[in-house]
PDB file of C-alpha atoms in Angstrom:
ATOM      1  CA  UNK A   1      -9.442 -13.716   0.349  1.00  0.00           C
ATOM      2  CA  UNK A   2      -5.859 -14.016  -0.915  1.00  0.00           C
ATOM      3  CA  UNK A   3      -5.856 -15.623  -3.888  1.00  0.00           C
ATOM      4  CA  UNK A   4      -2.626 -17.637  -3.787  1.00  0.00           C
ATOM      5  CA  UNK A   5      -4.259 -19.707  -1.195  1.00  0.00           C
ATOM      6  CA  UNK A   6      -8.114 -19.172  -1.192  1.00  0.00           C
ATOM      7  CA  UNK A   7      -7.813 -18.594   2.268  1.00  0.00           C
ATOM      8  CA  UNK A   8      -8.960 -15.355   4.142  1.00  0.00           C
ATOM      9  CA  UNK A   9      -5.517 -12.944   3.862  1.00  0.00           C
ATOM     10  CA  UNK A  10      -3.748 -12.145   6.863  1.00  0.00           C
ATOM     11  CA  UNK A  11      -1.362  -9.385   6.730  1.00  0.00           C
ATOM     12  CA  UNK A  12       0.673  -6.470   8.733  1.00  0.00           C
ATOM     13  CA  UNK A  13      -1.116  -3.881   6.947  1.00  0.00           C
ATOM     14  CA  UNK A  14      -4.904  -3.282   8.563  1.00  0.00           C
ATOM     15  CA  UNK A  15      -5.860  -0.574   5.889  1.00  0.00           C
ATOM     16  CA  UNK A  16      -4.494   0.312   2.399  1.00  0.00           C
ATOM     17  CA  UNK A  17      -5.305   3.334   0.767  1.00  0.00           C
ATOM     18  CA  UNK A  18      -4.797   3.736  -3.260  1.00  0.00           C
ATOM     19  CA  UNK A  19      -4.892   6.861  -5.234  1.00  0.00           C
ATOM     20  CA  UNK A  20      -4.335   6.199  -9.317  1.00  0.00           C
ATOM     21  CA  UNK A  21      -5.447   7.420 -12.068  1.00  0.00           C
ATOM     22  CA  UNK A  22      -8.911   4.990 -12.556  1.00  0.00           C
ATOM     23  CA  UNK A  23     -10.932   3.727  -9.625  1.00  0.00           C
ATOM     24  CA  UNK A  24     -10.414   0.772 -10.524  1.00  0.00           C
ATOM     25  CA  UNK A  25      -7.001   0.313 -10.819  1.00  0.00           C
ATOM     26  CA  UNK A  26      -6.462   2.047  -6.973  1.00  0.00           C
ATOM     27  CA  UNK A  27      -9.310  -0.455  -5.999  1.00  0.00           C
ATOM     28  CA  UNK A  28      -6.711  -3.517  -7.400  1.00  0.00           C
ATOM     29  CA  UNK A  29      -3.759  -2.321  -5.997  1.00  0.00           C
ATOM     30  CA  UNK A  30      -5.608  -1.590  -2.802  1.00  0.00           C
ATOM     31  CA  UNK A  31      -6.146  -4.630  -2.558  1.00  0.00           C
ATOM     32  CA  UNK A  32      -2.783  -6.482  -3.340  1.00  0.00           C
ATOM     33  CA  UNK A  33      -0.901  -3.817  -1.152  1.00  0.00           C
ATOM     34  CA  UNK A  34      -3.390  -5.265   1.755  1.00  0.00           C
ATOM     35  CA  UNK A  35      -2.920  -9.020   1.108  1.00  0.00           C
ATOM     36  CA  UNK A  36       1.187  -8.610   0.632  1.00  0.00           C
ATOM     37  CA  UNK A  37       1.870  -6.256   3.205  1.00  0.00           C
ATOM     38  CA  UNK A  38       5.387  -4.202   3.388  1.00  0.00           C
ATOM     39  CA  UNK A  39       7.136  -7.411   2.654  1.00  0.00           C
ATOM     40  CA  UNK A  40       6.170  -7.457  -0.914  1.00  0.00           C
ATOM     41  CA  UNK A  41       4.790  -3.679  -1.286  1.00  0.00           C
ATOM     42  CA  UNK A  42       7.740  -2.346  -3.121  1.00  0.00           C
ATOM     43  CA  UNK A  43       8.076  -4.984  -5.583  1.00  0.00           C
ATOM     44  CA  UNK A  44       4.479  -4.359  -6.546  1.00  0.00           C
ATOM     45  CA  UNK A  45       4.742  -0.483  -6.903  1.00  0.00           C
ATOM     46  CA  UNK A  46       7.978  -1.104  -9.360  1.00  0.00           C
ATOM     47  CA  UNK A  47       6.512  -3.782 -11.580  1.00  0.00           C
ATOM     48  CA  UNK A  48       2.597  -1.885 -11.343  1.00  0.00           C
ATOM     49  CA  UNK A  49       3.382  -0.028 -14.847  1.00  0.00           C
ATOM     50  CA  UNK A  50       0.651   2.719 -13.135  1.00  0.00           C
ATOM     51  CA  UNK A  51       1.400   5.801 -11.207  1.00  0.00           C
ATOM     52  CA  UNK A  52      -0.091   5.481  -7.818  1.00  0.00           C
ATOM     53  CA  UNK A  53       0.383   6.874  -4.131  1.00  0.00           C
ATOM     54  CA  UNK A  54      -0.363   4.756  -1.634  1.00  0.00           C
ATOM     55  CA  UNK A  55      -0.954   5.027   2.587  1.00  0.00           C
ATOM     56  CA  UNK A  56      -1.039   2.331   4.811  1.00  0.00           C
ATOM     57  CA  UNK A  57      -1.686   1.787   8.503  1.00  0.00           C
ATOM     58  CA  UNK A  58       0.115  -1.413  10.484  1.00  0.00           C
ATOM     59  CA  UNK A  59      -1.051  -3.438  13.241  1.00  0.00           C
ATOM     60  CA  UNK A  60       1.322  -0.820  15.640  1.00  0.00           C
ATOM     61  CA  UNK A  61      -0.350   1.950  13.969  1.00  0.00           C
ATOM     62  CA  UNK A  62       2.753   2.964  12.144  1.00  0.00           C
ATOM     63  CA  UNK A  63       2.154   4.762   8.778  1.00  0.00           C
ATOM     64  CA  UNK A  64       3.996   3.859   5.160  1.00  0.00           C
ATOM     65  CA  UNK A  65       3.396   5.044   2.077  1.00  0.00           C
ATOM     66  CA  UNK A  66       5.248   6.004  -1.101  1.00  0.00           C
ATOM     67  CA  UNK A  67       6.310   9.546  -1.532  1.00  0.00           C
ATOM     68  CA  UNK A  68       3.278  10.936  -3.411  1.00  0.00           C
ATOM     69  CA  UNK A  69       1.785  10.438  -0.298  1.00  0.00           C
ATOM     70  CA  UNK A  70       2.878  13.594   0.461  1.00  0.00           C
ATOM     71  CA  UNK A  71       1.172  15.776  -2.262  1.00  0.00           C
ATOM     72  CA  UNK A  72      -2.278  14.603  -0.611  1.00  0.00           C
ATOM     73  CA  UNK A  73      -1.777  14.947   3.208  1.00  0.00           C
ATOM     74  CA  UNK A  74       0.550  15.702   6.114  1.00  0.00           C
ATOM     75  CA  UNK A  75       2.238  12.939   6.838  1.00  0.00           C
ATOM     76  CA  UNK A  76       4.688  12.534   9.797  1.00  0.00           C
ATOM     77  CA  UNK A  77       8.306  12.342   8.704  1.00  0.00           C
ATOM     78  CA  UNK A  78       8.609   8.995  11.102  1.00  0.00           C
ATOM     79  CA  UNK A  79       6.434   7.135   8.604  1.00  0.00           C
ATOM     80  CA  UNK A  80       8.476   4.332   6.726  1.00  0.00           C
ATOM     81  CA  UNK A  81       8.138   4.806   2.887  1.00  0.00           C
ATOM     82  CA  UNK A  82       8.765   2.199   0.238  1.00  0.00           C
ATOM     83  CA  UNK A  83      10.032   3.501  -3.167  1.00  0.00           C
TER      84      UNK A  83
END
């Protein structure tokens, strides 16, 4: 459910990925990565105040992430990254 509307979310993104330093707080940002999609991902990531790495699949199947993606897995260098 996104919350600014209370209706079910639809976004770009069809799986989000979080790794932080609590469960919890890659379980929240998960989830706001999911419901705002690439359009609003990097804004969230500067303003999070929390290191996290993030991986995302699209509806195309396209990959993004930020760049501490890349101390966890292979990632191909055709994936889009936000900052």
């Amino acid at each position: 459910i996104d919350p600014r509307t209370g209706e079910p979310a639809v976004s770009d993104w069809i799986s989000v990925t979080v790794i932080a330093p609590h469960a919890y707080e890659a379980e929240v940002f998960a989830k706001a990565l999911l419901i705002a999609g690439p359009q609003e991902a990097e804004e969230i990531i500067r303003h999070s105040g929390i290191p996290f790495t993030f991986l995302a699949i699209d509806q195309e199947k396209k990959i993004w992430g930020n760049q501490g993606i890349m101390d966890y897995s292979y990632v191909s260098t055709e994936a889009n990254y936000a900052s």
